[in-house]
Coordinates of C-alpha atoms in Angstrom, one line a residue:
Chain A
M269 CA -3.8 11.2 -22.0
T270 CA -2.1 13.4 -18.9
A271 CA 1.3 14.1 -18.3
L272 CA 2.5 10.4 -19.8
A273 CA 5.2 12.1 -22.0
H274 CA 7.7 9.4 -23.0
P275 CA 10.5 9.4 -20.4
R276 CA 13.6 9.6 -22.5
S277 CA 15.2 9.4 -19.1
G278 CA 14.8 5.9 -18.9
I279 CA 18.6 5.4 -17.6
G280 CA 18.1 8.0 -15.0
R281 CA 14.6 6.0 -13.9
V282 CA 16.2 2.9 -13.6
F283 CA 19.5 4.6 -11.9
E284 CA 16.6 6.2 -9.7
H285 CA 16.0 2.8 -8.4
R286 CA 18.9 1.5 -7.6
F287 CA 19.1 4.1 -5.5
M288 CA 15.9 4.0 -4.0
Q289 CA 17.1 0.1 -3.2
Y290 CA 20.2 1.2 -1.8
R291 CA 18.7 4.1 0.8
R292 CA 18.2 0.9 2.7
S293 CA 21.0 -0.5 3.3
Y294 CA 23.6 2.3 2.7
R295 CA 24.3 2.6 7.0
A296 CA 26.2 -1.0 6.4
S297 CA 27.5 -0.3 3.0
I298 CA 29.1 2.8 3.8
F299 CA 30.3 1.1 6.8
S300 CA 32.4 -1.8 4.9
S301 CA 33.8 0.9 2.5
F302 CA 35.6 2.0 5.0
L303 CA 36.5 -1.1 7.4
T304 CA 38.3 -2.5 4.4
P305 CA 40.4 0.3 3.7
V306 CA 41.9 0.5 6.7
L307 CA 41.8 -3.5 7.9
F308 CA 43.7 -4.5 4.4
L309 CA 45.5 -1.3 4.8
A310 CA 47.3 -1.9 8.7
A311 CA 47.2 -5.7 8.3
M312 CA 48.9 -5.9 4.3
G313 CA 50.4 -2.6 4.6
V314 CA 51.4 -1.8 8.0
G315 CA 52.1 -4.7 9.4
L316 CA 53.5 -7.2 6.7
G317 CA 55.4 -3.5 4.9
S318 CA 57.3 -3.5 8.1
Y319 CA 59.4 -6.5 6.8
V320 CA 59.5 -5.5 2.8
D321 CA 60.5 -2.5 3.8
G322 CA 63.4 -3.7 5.3
S323 CA 64.4 -5.6 2.1
T324 CA 66.4 -3.6 -1.4
S325 CA 64.1 -4.4 -4.0
P326 CA 64.9 -2.2 -6.5
A327 CA 60.8 -2.4 -7.2
L328 CA 60.2 0.0 -4.7
A329 CA 62.6 2.1 -5.5
G330 CA 63.1 4.2 -2.0
L331 CA 59.0 4.0 -1.8
S332 CA 57.4 2.3 2.0
Y333 CA 55.5 -1.0 1.0
L334 CA 52.6 0.7 2.3
A335 CA 52.2 3.3 -1.0
F336 CA 53.5 0.6 -3.5
L337 CA 50.2 -1.6 -2.1
A338 CA 47.3 1.2 -1.1
P339 CA 46.5 2.3 -4.7
G340 CA 46.8 -1.3 -6.2
L341 CA 44.2 -2.8 -3.1
L342 CA 42.1 0.5 -4.1
A343 CA 41.8 -1.2 -8.1
A344 CA 41.5 -4.7 -6.4
T345 CA 38.8 -3.5 -4.2
C346 CA 37.0 -2.1 -6.8
M347 CA 37.0 -5.2 -9.0
Q348 CA 35.8 -7.0 -6.2
S349 CA 32.6 -5.3 -5.0
A350 CA 31.6 -4.3 -9.0
A351 CA 32.1 -7.6 -9.4
F352 CA 29.7 -8.5 -6.8
E353 CA 27.2 -5.3 -7.9
A354 CA 26.8 -6.7 -11.4
A355 CA 26.3 -10.7 -10.6
F356 CA 23.9 -10.7 -7.7
P357 CA 21.7 -7.6 -8.7
I358 CA 21.4 -8.5 -12.1
M359 CA 20.4 -12.3 -10.9
S360 CA 17.7 -10.8 -8.6
G361 CA 15.8 -8.3 -11.7
L362 CA 16.1 -11.2 -14.3
V363 CA 15.4 -13.9 -12.3
W364 CA 14.6 -13.9 -8.4
S365 CA 12.0 -10.5 -8.0
R366 CA 12.0 -10.1 -11.7
T367 CA 12.1 -6.5 -11.4
F368 CA 13.4 -5.9 -15.2
H369 CA 10.1 -7.5 -16.4
A370 CA 8.2 -4.9 -14.4
M371 CA 10.7 -2.0 -15.9
H372 CA 10.2 -3.8 -19.6
A373 CA 6.4 -3.8 -19.6
T374 CA 6.2 -0.2 -19.0
P375 CA 8.4 2.3 -22.2
I376 CA 11.8 1.4 -20.3
D377 CA 13.8 -0.6 -22.6
G378 CA 17.1 -3.3 -22.2
R379 CA 19.3 -0.7 -23.3
D380 CA 18.0 1.5 -20.7
I381 CA 18.1 -1.3 -17.9
V382 CA 21.8 -2.2 -18.7
L383 CA 22.9 1.4 -19.2
G384 CA 21.0 2.8 -15.8
N385 CA 22.7 -0.4 -13.8
F386 CA 25.8 0.4 -15.4
A387 CA 25.4 4.1 -14.3
W388 CA 24.2 2.7 -10.3
I389 CA 27.5 0.4 -10.7
G390 CA 29.6 3.2 -11.6
A391 CA 28.7 5.6 -9.2
R392 CA 28.9 2.9 -6.1
M393 CA 32.4 2.5 -7.3
V394 CA 33.0 6.1 -7.6
L395 CA 32.1 6.0 -3.8
V396 CA 34.2 3.3 -2.6
A397 CA 37.2 4.5 -4.6
T398 CA 36.6 7.9 -2.8
V399 CA 36.5 6.5 0.8
F400 CA 39.5 4.1 0.3
T401 CA 41.3 7.4 -1.4
V402 CA 40.8 9.2 1.6
I403 CA 41.9 6.6 4.3
I404 CA 45.1 6.2 1.8
V405 CA 45.9 9.8 2.4
L406 CA 45.1 9.0 6.0
F407 CA 47.4 6.7 6.5
G408 CA 49.6 8.6 4.6
A409 CA 50.6 6.6 1.9
A410 CA 49.4 8.7 -1.0
A411 CA 52.7 10.0 -3.1
S412 CA 51.2 12.5 -5.3
P413 CA 47.7 14.8 -5.1
L414 CA 47.7 12.8 -8.6
I415 CA 46.0 10.5 -6.6
V416 CA 42.7 12.7 -6.3
L417 CA 43.0 10.9 -10.4
A418 CA 43.1 7.3 -9.1
I419 CA 39.5 7.6 -7.4
P420 CA 37.8 7.4 -11.6
A421 CA 41.1 5.2 -12.6
A422 CA 40.1 2.7 -9.5
A423 CA 36.3 3.1 -10.7
L424 CA 37.0 2.3 -14.5
T425 CA 38.7 -0.6 -13.1
G426 CA 35.4 -1.8 -11.2
L427 CA 33.6 -1.1 -14.3
A428 CA 36.0 -3.2 -16.7
F429 CA 34.8 -6.4 -14.5
A430 CA 31.0 -5.2 -14.2
A431 CA 30.6 -5.1 -17.7
P432 CA 31.3 -8.6 -18.8
I433 CA 30.5 -9.6 -15.5
M434 CA 26.1 -8.2 -16.4
A435 CA 26.6 -9.6 -19.3
F436 CA 27.3 -13.5 -18.1
A437 CA 25.3 -12.7 -15.5
A438 CA 22.0 -12.2 -17.5
T439 CA 22.7 -15.6 -19.1
Q440 CA 22.2 -17.4 -15.9
R441 CA 18.5 -18.8 -14.2
T442 CA 20.8 -19.7 -11.2
P443 CA 23.8 -18.4 -9.1
N444 CA 25.9 -21.5 -9.3
K445 CA 28.6 -20.4 -11.5
F446 CA 29.2 -17.1 -10.1
N447 CA 31.6 -19.5 -7.2
A448 CA 33.1 -20.5 -10.4
V449 CA 33.5 -16.6 -11.2
F450 CA 34.7 -15.7 -8.2
R451 CA 37.1 -18.6 -6.9
F452 CA 38.9 -18.7 -10.7
G453 CA 38.4 -15.6 -11.5
I454 CA 38.3 -12.6 -9.1
T455 CA 40.1 -14.2 -6.4
P456 CA 43.4 -15.3 -8.7
L457 CA 43.4 -11.9 -10.6
F458 CA 43.2 -10.2 -7.1
L459 CA 46.5 -12.3 -6.2
F460 CA 48.0 -12.2 -9.3
S461 CA 47.8 -8.8 -11.0
G462 CA 50.2 -6.8 -9.5
T463 CA 48.1 -5.8 -6.5
F464 CA 51.0 -7.2 -4.3
Y465 CA 54.0 -7.4 -5.9
P466 CA 55.2 -6.4 -9.4
V467 CA 54.1 -8.7 -12.0
D468 CA 57.8 -9.1 -12.9
S469 CA 58.7 -10.7 -9.7
L470 CA 55.8 -13.5 -11.6
P471 CA 57.6 -16.1 -13.7
A472 CA 58.5 -15.0 -17.1
A473 CA 55.8 -17.5 -18.7
I474 CA 52.8 -16.4 -16.8
Q475 CA 53.4 -12.8 -16.8
P476 CA 51.4 -12.2 -20.6
L477 CA 48.6 -13.8 -18.5
A478 CA 48.4 -10.9 -16.4
W479 CA 48.9 -8.5 -18.8
V480 CA 45.3 -9.6 -20.7
T481 CA 43.3 -8.9 -17.3
P482 CA 41.9 -5.6 -16.5
L483 CA 42.7 -5.8 -13.0
Y484 CA 46.9 -5.7 -13.9
H485 CA 46.0 -2.5 -16.4
G486 CA 43.9 -0.8 -13.2
V487 CA 46.7 -1.6 -10.6
A488 CA 49.3 -0.1 -13.2
L489 CA 47.4 3.0 -13.9
T490 CA 45.8 3.7 -10.4
R491 CA 49.6 3.4 -8.9
A492 CA 51.1 5.5 -10.9
L493 CA 48.7 8.4 -10.5
S494 CA 49.2 7.4 -6.8
L495 CA 52.8 7.2 -7.2
G496 CA 52.7 10.7 -9.1
T497 CA 55.0 8.3 -11.5
V498 CA 52.4 8.7 -14.3
G499 CA 54.3 11.4 -16.0
G500 CA 57.2 9.6 -17.0
A501 CA 55.1 7.2 -19.3
P502 CA 52.4 8.9 -20.3
G503 CA 51.9 6.3 -23.4
L504 CA 51.7 3.6 -21.2
A505 CA 49.2 5.4 -18.9
L506 CA 46.9 5.7 -22.5
I507 CA 47.6 1.8 -23.3
H508 CA 45.9 0.8 -19.7
L509 CA 42.8 3.5 -19.9
A510 CA 42.2 2.1 -23.6
V511 CA 42.3 -1.5 -22.6
L512 CA 39.9 -0.6 -19.2
L513 CA 37.6 1.3 -21.5
A514 CA 37.7 -1.5 -24.4
F515 CA 36.6 -4.2 -21.7
I516 CA 33.9 -1.9 -20.8
A517 CA 32.8 -1.1 -24.5
V518 CA 32.9 -5.1 -25.7
G519 CA 31.3 -5.8 -22.1
L520 CA 28.0 -3.5 -22.8
W521 CA 27.5 -4.4 -25.7
F522 CA 27.3 -8.4 -24.9
A523 CA 25.3 -7.6 -21.8
Y524 CA 22.5 -5.2 -23.7
R525 CA 22.3 -8.3 -25.6
T526 CA 22.2 -10.9 -23.2
V527 CA 19.7 -9.0 -20.7
G528 CA 17.8 -7.9 -23.7
K529 CA 17.7 -11.9 -24.9
T530 CA 16.5 -12.6 -21.3
L531 CA 13.8 -10.0 -21.1
L532 CA 12.4 -11.3 -24.1
R533 CA 12.3 -14.9 -23.6
G534 CA 10.1 -13.9 -20.4
Chain B
M77 CA -8.6 15.3 -13.9
S78 CA -6.5 13.1 -12.8
T79 CA -7.6 10.2 -10.6
P80 CA -6.0 7.4 -12.2
L81 CA -9.1 5.1 -12.2
A82 CA -11.8 7.7 -13.5
T83 CA -9.7 9.1 -16.6
A84 CA -9.4 5.5 -18.2
I85 CA -13.2 6.2 -18.6
A86 CA -12.6 7.5 -22.3
P87 CA -10.1 5.8 -23.4
D88 CA -7.7 8.0 -26.0
L89 CA -7.7 5.8 -28.8
G90 CA -5.4 7.4 -31.2
A91 CA -6.4 4.8 -33.6
P92 CA -7.4 5.3 -37.3
A93 CA -10.6 6.3 -37.8
S94 CA -11.4 2.8 -39.8
S95 CA -10.3 1.0 -36.7
P96 CA -12.7 1.2 -33.8
S97 CA -10.5 -1.8 -32.2
L98 CA -8.2 -1.3 -29.3
I99 CA -6.5 -4.8 -30.5
L100 CA -6.0 -5.9 -33.5
A101 CA -5.1 -9.2 -34.5
R102 CA -5.5 -10.9 -37.9
G103 CA -2.5 -14.3 -38.2
L104 CA -1.3 -13.6 -34.8
T105 CA 1.5 -16.3 -34.5
K106 CA 4.2 -17.1 -32.4
R107 CA 6.9 -19.9 -32.6
F108 CA 9.7 -20.7 -30.8
G109 CA 12.0 -22.3 -32.5
E110 CA 9.7 -25.8 -33.6
F111 CA 6.9 -25.0 -31.3
T112 CA 4.4 -23.1 -32.7
A113 CA 2.8 -21.7 -29.5
V114 CA 0.3 -19.4 -30.9
D115 CA -0.9 -20.7 -34.4
A116 CA -2.4 -17.9 -36.7
I117 CA -5.4 -16.6 -34.5
D118 CA -7.6 -13.5 -35.1
F119 CA -9.2 -11.4 -32.2
D120 CA -10.4 -8.0 -31.5
V121 CA -10.9 -6.4 -28.5
A122 CA -13.2 -2.9 -28.7
P123 CA -12.5 -0.1 -26.2
G124 CA -14.3 -0.8 -22.9
E125 CA -14.6 -4.0 -23.5
S126 CA -13.8 -7.0 -21.3
F127 CA -11.9 -9.6 -22.8
G128 CA -10.8 -13.0 -22.0
F129 CA -8.6 -15.9 -23.2
L130 CA -9.8 -19.2 -21.6
G131 CA -7.8 -22.4 -21.9
P132 CA -5.4 -24.9 -20.7
N133 CA -1.8 -24.6 -19.6
G134 CA -0.1 -24.1 -22.2
A135 CA -2.7 -23.1 -24.9
G136 CA -1.2 -20.0 -26.0
K137 CA -3.0 -17.7 -23.5
T138 CA 0.6 -15.8 -21.7
S139 CA 2.3 -15.7 -25.4
T140 CA -0.7 -14.1 -26.9
M141 CA -0.6 -11.4 -23.9
R142 CA 3.1 -10.8 -24.1
M143 CA 2.9 -10.1 -27.6
I144 CA 0.3 -8.1 -27.0
G145 CA 2.3 -6.5 -24.2
C146 CA 4.7 -5.8 -26.6
V147 CA 7.5 -7.5 -24.8
S148 CA 8.0 -10.2 -26.9
P149 CA 8.1 -10.1 -30.6
L150 CA 5.6 -11.6 -33.5
S151 CA 6.5 -14.8 -35.8
G152 CA 4.0 -14.1 -37.7
G153 CA 0.7 -12.5 -38.6
T154 CA -0.1 -8.4 -37.5
L155 CA -1.1 -7.2 -34.2
Q156 CA -2.1 -3.7 -33.8
I157 CA -2.4 -2.0 -30.3
L158 CA -4.1 1.5 -30.1
G159 CA -4.4 1.8 -33.7
L160 CA 0.1 1.1 -33.3
D161 CA 2.6 -1.5 -34.6
P162 CA 4.0 -3.2 -31.3
E163 CA 7.1 -3.5 -33.8
A164 CA 7.6 -0.3 -34.4
H165 CA 6.4 1.5 -31.6
G166 CA 6.6 -0.6 -28.5
P167 CA 7.6 1.6 -25.9
Q168 CA 4.9 4.3 -26.7
I169 CA 1.9 1.5 -26.7
R170 CA 3.3 0.2 -23.4
A171 CA 3.1 3.7 -22.0
R172 CA -0.7 3.2 -22.6
L173 CA -1.0 -0.3 -21.1
G174 CA -1.7 -1.6 -17.3
V175 CA -0.1 -5.0 -16.8
V176 CA -0.5 -7.4 -14.6
P177 CA 2.0 -10.3 -15.4
Q178 CA 1.6 -14.4 -14.5
Q179 CA 4.3 -14.1 -11.7
D180 CA 4.7 -11.0 -9.3
T181 CA 7.3 -9.0 -9.9
L182 CA 7.1 -6.6 -7.1
D183 CA 10.2 -5.3 -5.3
T184 CA 10.4 -6.9 -2.4
E185 CA 13.2 -5.4 -1.4
L186 CA 11.2 -1.8 -1.1
T187 CA 7.6 -0.6 0.4
V188 CA 4.9 -1.1 -0.6
R189 CA 3.9 2.9 -1.3
E190 CA 7.7 3.1 -2.8
N191 CA 6.6 0.4 -5.5
L192 CA 3.9 2.6 -7.0
L193 CA 5.9 5.8 -6.5
I194 CA 9.1 4.1 -9.0
Y195 CA 6.6 2.7 -10.6
G196 CA 4.8 5.9 -12.2
R197 CA 8.5 7.5 -12.7
Y198 CA 9.2 4.4 -15.3
F199 CA 6.4 6.2 -17.3
G200 CA 8.0 9.4 -16.7
L201 CA 5.1 11.0 -13.7
S202 CA 6.7 13.7 -11.7
R203 CA 7.3 12.5 -8.2
A204 CA 4.0 14.8 -7.1
E205 CA 2.0 12.7 -9.3
C206 CA 3.3 9.8 -8.6
A207 CA 2.8 10.6 -5.0
T208 CA -1.0 11.8 -5.6
R209 CA -1.6 8.8 -7.4
A210 CA 0.1 6.4 -5.0
D211 CA -2.1 7.5 -2.3
E212 CA -5.4 7.1 -4.2
L213 CA -4.1 3.8 -5.5
L214 CA -3.1 2.5 -2.1
E215 CA -7.1 3.3 -1.1
F216 CA -8.1 1.7 -4.4
A217 CA -6.2 -1.8 -3.2
Q218 CA -7.3 -1.4 0.2
L219 CA -3.6 -1.2 1.6
G220 CA -3.3 2.0 2.7
E221 CA -2.6 0.7 6.1
R222 CA 0.1 -1.4 4.7
A223 CA 1.8 1.5 2.4
G224 CA 5.4 1.5 4.9
D225 CA 5.6 -2.2 5.2
Q226 CA 8.0 -3.9 3.0
V227 CA 6.3 -5.8 0.1
E228 CA 8.1 -9.1 1.4
R229 CA 5.9 -9.5 4.5
L230 CA 2.3 -9.1 2.1
S231 CA 0.0 -11.9 1.8
G232 CA -0.1 -13.5 -1.8
G233 CA -3.4 -12.0 -2.5
M234 CA -2.4 -8.3 -1.1
K235 CA 0.7 -8.8 -3.5
R236 CA -1.4 -9.3 -6.1
R237 CA -3.9 -6.4 -5.6
L238 CA -0.5 -4.3 -5.1
T239 CA 0.1 -5.9 -8.9
I240 CA -2.9 -4.4 -9.8
A241 CA -2.4 -1.0 -8.4
R242 CA 1.0 -0.3 -9.7
S243 CA -0.3 -1.2 -13.3
L244 CA -3.5 1.9 -12.7
I245 CA -0.4 4.1 -12.3
N246 CA 0.0 5.9 -15.6
E247 CA -3.9 5.6 -15.7
P248 CA -4.0 2.7 -18.8
D249 CA -5.6 2.9 -21.8
V250 CA -6.1 -1.4 -21.6
L251 CA -5.5 -3.3 -18.4
L252 CA -3.6 -6.8 -19.3
L253 CA -4.3 -9.4 -16.7
D254 CA -2.1 -13.1 -16.9
E255 CA -4.0 -15.1 -14.6
P256 CA -4.8 -13.0 -12.0
T257 CA -6.0 -14.9 -9.6
T258 CA -4.1 -18.0 -9.3
G259 CA -2.7 -19.4 -6.1
L260 CA -4.8 -17.1 -4.9
D261 CA -7.5 -17.8 -1.4
P262 CA -11.2 -18.2 -1.9
Q263 CA -11.5 -14.8 -0.1
A264 CA -8.4 -13.1 -2.0
R265 CA -10.0 -13.9 -5.3
H266 CA -13.4 -12.8 -4.5
L267 CA -12.1 -9.1 -3.1
L268 CA -9.6 -9.2 -6.2
W269 CA -12.7 -10.0 -8.7
D270 CA -14.6 -7.0 -6.5
R271 CA -11.1 -4.2 -7.5
L272 CA -11.4 -5.6 -10.8
Y273 CA -15.6 -5.4 -11.8
R274 CA -14.9 -1.6 -10.2
L275 CA -12.7 -1.0 -13.0
K276 CA -14.9 -2.8 -15.5
Q277 CA -17.7 -0.7 -14.6
R278 CA -15.8 2.4 -14.5
G279 CA -15.3 1.6 -18.2
V280 CA -11.3 0.4 -18.3
T281 CA -11.0 -2.1 -20.7
L282 CA -9.9 -5.3 -19.3
V283 CA -8.3 -8.1 -21.5
L284 CA -7.2 -11.3 -19.3
T285 CA -6.3 -14.9 -19.3
T286 CA -7.7 -17.7 -16.7
H287 CA -8.1 -21.4 -16.6
Y288 CA -10.9 -20.7 -13.7
M289 CA -14.4 -20.9 -15.4
D290 CA -15.8 -18.5 -12.8
E291 CA -13.4 -15.7 -13.4
A292 CA -14.1 -15.7 -17.0
E293 CA -18.1 -16.0 -16.3
Q294 CA -17.7 -12.8 -13.3
L295 CA -15.5 -10.8 -15.6
C296 CA -15.4 -11.3 -19.3
D297 CA -18.0 -9.6 -21.9
R298 CA -16.7 -12.0 -24.4
L299 CA -14.1 -14.5 -24.5
V300 CA -12.6 -17.0 -26.5
V301 CA -11.4 -20.1 -25.9
M302 CA -7.6 -21.4 -27.2
D303 CA -6.8 -24.9 -27.0
K304 CA -3.0 -26.1 -28.6
A305 CA -2.1 -22.7 -30.1
K306 CA -5.0 -22.2 -31.6
I307 CA -8.7 -20.7 -30.5
V308 CA -11.2 -23.1 -30.9
A309 CA -14.8 -20.6 -29.7
E310 CA -16.0 -17.4 -29.0
G311 CA -18.4 -15.7 -27.7
S312 CA -19.8 -14.0 -24.4
P313 CA -20.3 -16.5 -21.7
R314 CA -23.7 -17.3 -22.2
S315 CA -23.9 -17.9 -26.1
L316 CA -21.2 -20.1 -25.5
I317 CA -23.1 -22.4 -23.2
E318 CA -26.0 -22.5 -25.9
Q319 CA -23.9 -23.2 -28.3
Y320 CA -21.7 -25.6 -27.4
S321 CA -23.7 -26.9 -23.9
T322 CA -27.6 -27.3 -23.2
R323 CA -29.3 -25.7 -20.9
E324 CA -28.9 -28.0 -18.2
V325 CA -26.7 -30.7 -17.1
T326 CA -28.1 -33.7 -15.1
E327 CA -25.4 -35.7 -13.1
L328 CA -26.2 -39.5 -12.3
R329 CA -23.9 -41.9 -9.9
F330 CA -24.7 -45.4 -9.7
A331 CA -23.4 -48.0 -6.8
P332 CA -19.8 -49.0 -7.8
G333 CA -19.8 -51.4 -10.8
V334 CA -23.5 -50.9 -12.4
Q335 CA -22.6 -47.6 -14.4
E336 CA -20.2 -49.9 -16.1
T337 CA -23.3 -52.8 -16.6
L338 CA -25.0 -49.7 -18.0
D339 CA -24.5 -50.4 -21.7
G340 CA -27.1 -48.8 -24.3
Q341 CA -29.7 -48.4 -21.8
L342 CA -28.9 -44.9 -21.5
D343 CA -28.7 -44.4 -25.1
G344 CA -31.3 -41.3 -26.1
L345 CA -31.8 -39.9 -22.7
A346 CA -30.6 -36.8 -23.8
E347 CA -29.1 -34.6 -26.3
R348 CA -25.4 -35.8 -25.5
I349 CA -24.3 -38.1 -22.4
E350 CA -21.0 -38.3 -21.5
R351 CA -19.5 -41.3 -19.3
L352 CA -16.9 -40.4 -16.6
P353 CA -15.1 -42.8 -14.5
D354 CA -17.7 -41.5 -11.6
R355 CA -20.4 -40.7 -12.7
V356 CA -22.6 -39.9 -15.9
L357 CA -23.4 -36.3 -17.4
L358 CA -26.7 -35.7 -19.6
Y359 CA -26.8 -32.9 -21.7
A360 CA -30.2 -31.8 -21.9
D361 CA -32.6 -28.5 -21.7
D362 CA -34.7 -29.9 -19.2
G363 CA -33.1 -32.1 -16.5
E364 CA -35.7 -32.9 -14.8
A365 CA -37.1 -34.3 -17.7
A366 CA -34.0 -36.9 -18.2
V367 CA -33.9 -38.0 -14.9
A368 CA -37.9 -38.9 -14.8
A369 CA -37.0 -40.6 -18.1
A370 CA -34.1 -42.7 -16.4
H371 CA -36.3 -43.7 -13.8
A372 CA -38.7 -44.7 -16.1
R373 CA -35.7 -47.4 -18.2
G374 CA -35.5 -48.3 -14.2
L375 CA -32.4 -46.9 -13.4
Q376 CA -31.7 -46.3 -10.0
P377 CA -28.9 -43.7 -9.5
E378 CA -27.5 -43.0 -6.2
Q379 CA -26.8 -39.8 -6.5
V380 CA -28.9 -37.3 -8.7
L381 CA -28.1 -33.9 -9.2
V382 CA -29.5 -31.5 -11.7
R383 CA -27.9 -28.0 -12.6
R384 CA -27.7 -25.7 -15.0
S385 CA -24.9 -25.7 -17.7
S386 CA -21.7 -23.6 -17.0
L387 CA -19.0 -22.6 -19.3
E388 CA -16.9 -25.7 -17.6
D389 CA -18.8 -27.7 -19.2
V390 CA -18.1 -25.8 -22.9
F391 CA -14.7 -25.8 -21.6
L392 CA -14.5 -29.1 -21.2
R393 CA -15.8 -30.1 -24.0
L394 CA -13.9 -28.2 -26.4
T395 CA -10.7 -28.5 -24.3
G396 CA -10.8 -32.4 -24.0
R397 CA -10.9 -33.7 -20.2
S398 CA -7.7 -35.2 -20.6
L399 CA -4.8 -33.7 -19.3
I400 CA -2.3 -32.0 -20.8
E401 CA 1.2 -31.2 -19.4

């Protein structure tokens, strides 16, 4: 046989496929990566912020509302785009175009498919977070040079959603339940996980609910880096990081199982 | 030598000397819960052979193909492909197979050429090698002019040809085709058969499933008929006809209502007689003699057709005429 080395870099090949698909639509995608933060920061940060800044809330402690909001939106935007990327392309690969089944007929296996897609979503999140962070800096809303580290923190926030949603998407034959995930999962999290106001402002009974969601931890970590307050409570930052990593690890383990099962079912 | 089509002439067996078969199945079984899709079947496929699984829908053909393709674990029995065990060496075996699945699995967002390029990458081929092979295969599949088009815009026949071209990118030792022409119009089917016939002539081992008899007669050196998860017959198309049918078949159609009154009058006219709702089939080696005998008895069919026995006669005899769904 000629040059049929078993590709041990199966993950890389799956990543390459996703990149090939992305090349066809990257202009629109990059444009919206710019537009989303500009619109949100202008409307909520600058517009709404001009009212909020008049208040004497201790939560802001002398910060502008824009500076408080920006890192929260950064993490929450990564959550939304990662959730989307983990739902529809996985359904397409397994059910609509069935390209994952085509991959599986080659030396590529289920693990490569899960990790290759996951790596691709990670790369997309780094891109989205980088663009967003540049805009935060341009808005003058970055309080610390540590905001550079907010990029990986926000990307990890996205991945903490991507992994379990991928696992779920692989169990579905139609996208009907995705709406429920977005409407009853992603949107409430976006609103209630500390993006727009500190979670302490919520009724005490609800606060523990926020603590168990990855977005709460992602927002807190991203914000601590953007504001430069992370040094004040490094232990807390590590807990946030650990929660995100735990969601990723458990999510990937389930995704490996559900994707594998769907590939075997054919 | 790197043309995908030419190298497949001499399959690199890698099989133990004791086993000349490319594929060897013994007691091969697939169960889904309580349901047995494939029930302890045995078969061998030799290098360069064109081997078919024939059977009605639900007979277990696709389940068998998926086990050979190393994407579906066995529930029982043994299976050796290229001398290797699918359970232990799935990726290594898959590296040497070409697969044309029943449903297209092309990436419709990518172009025709990109589909070939990325598929080559899955087999670990360099980008340059993928490009060379993609161009040759586009030529082979008569898709050169559509190379830059998005797959979504291709016709069904073109997509099938692209799927076959894609399955050849790794110069496979064995090509697995699951109902390669189902759903295509006659022109597209004939073009596809022509391409498959060329592969066969070049020595590529073909394993295919079909429920089209003409397809089986055109392409298969040897085939097995599957029904209800089991193999019910095996042989070349010709030998199956000899074994399970007569040389000729005579079809008699009577005026409405007449056929029901023929009680007993047909007996002995042929080796085997089959009454269908709209006609009577006489299985006899000499069809004209059977017609003469019928006329001699005073029977007056409205239409008479004498034809050679086909694989379809064998198939219907073995798997029955009732619709299985």
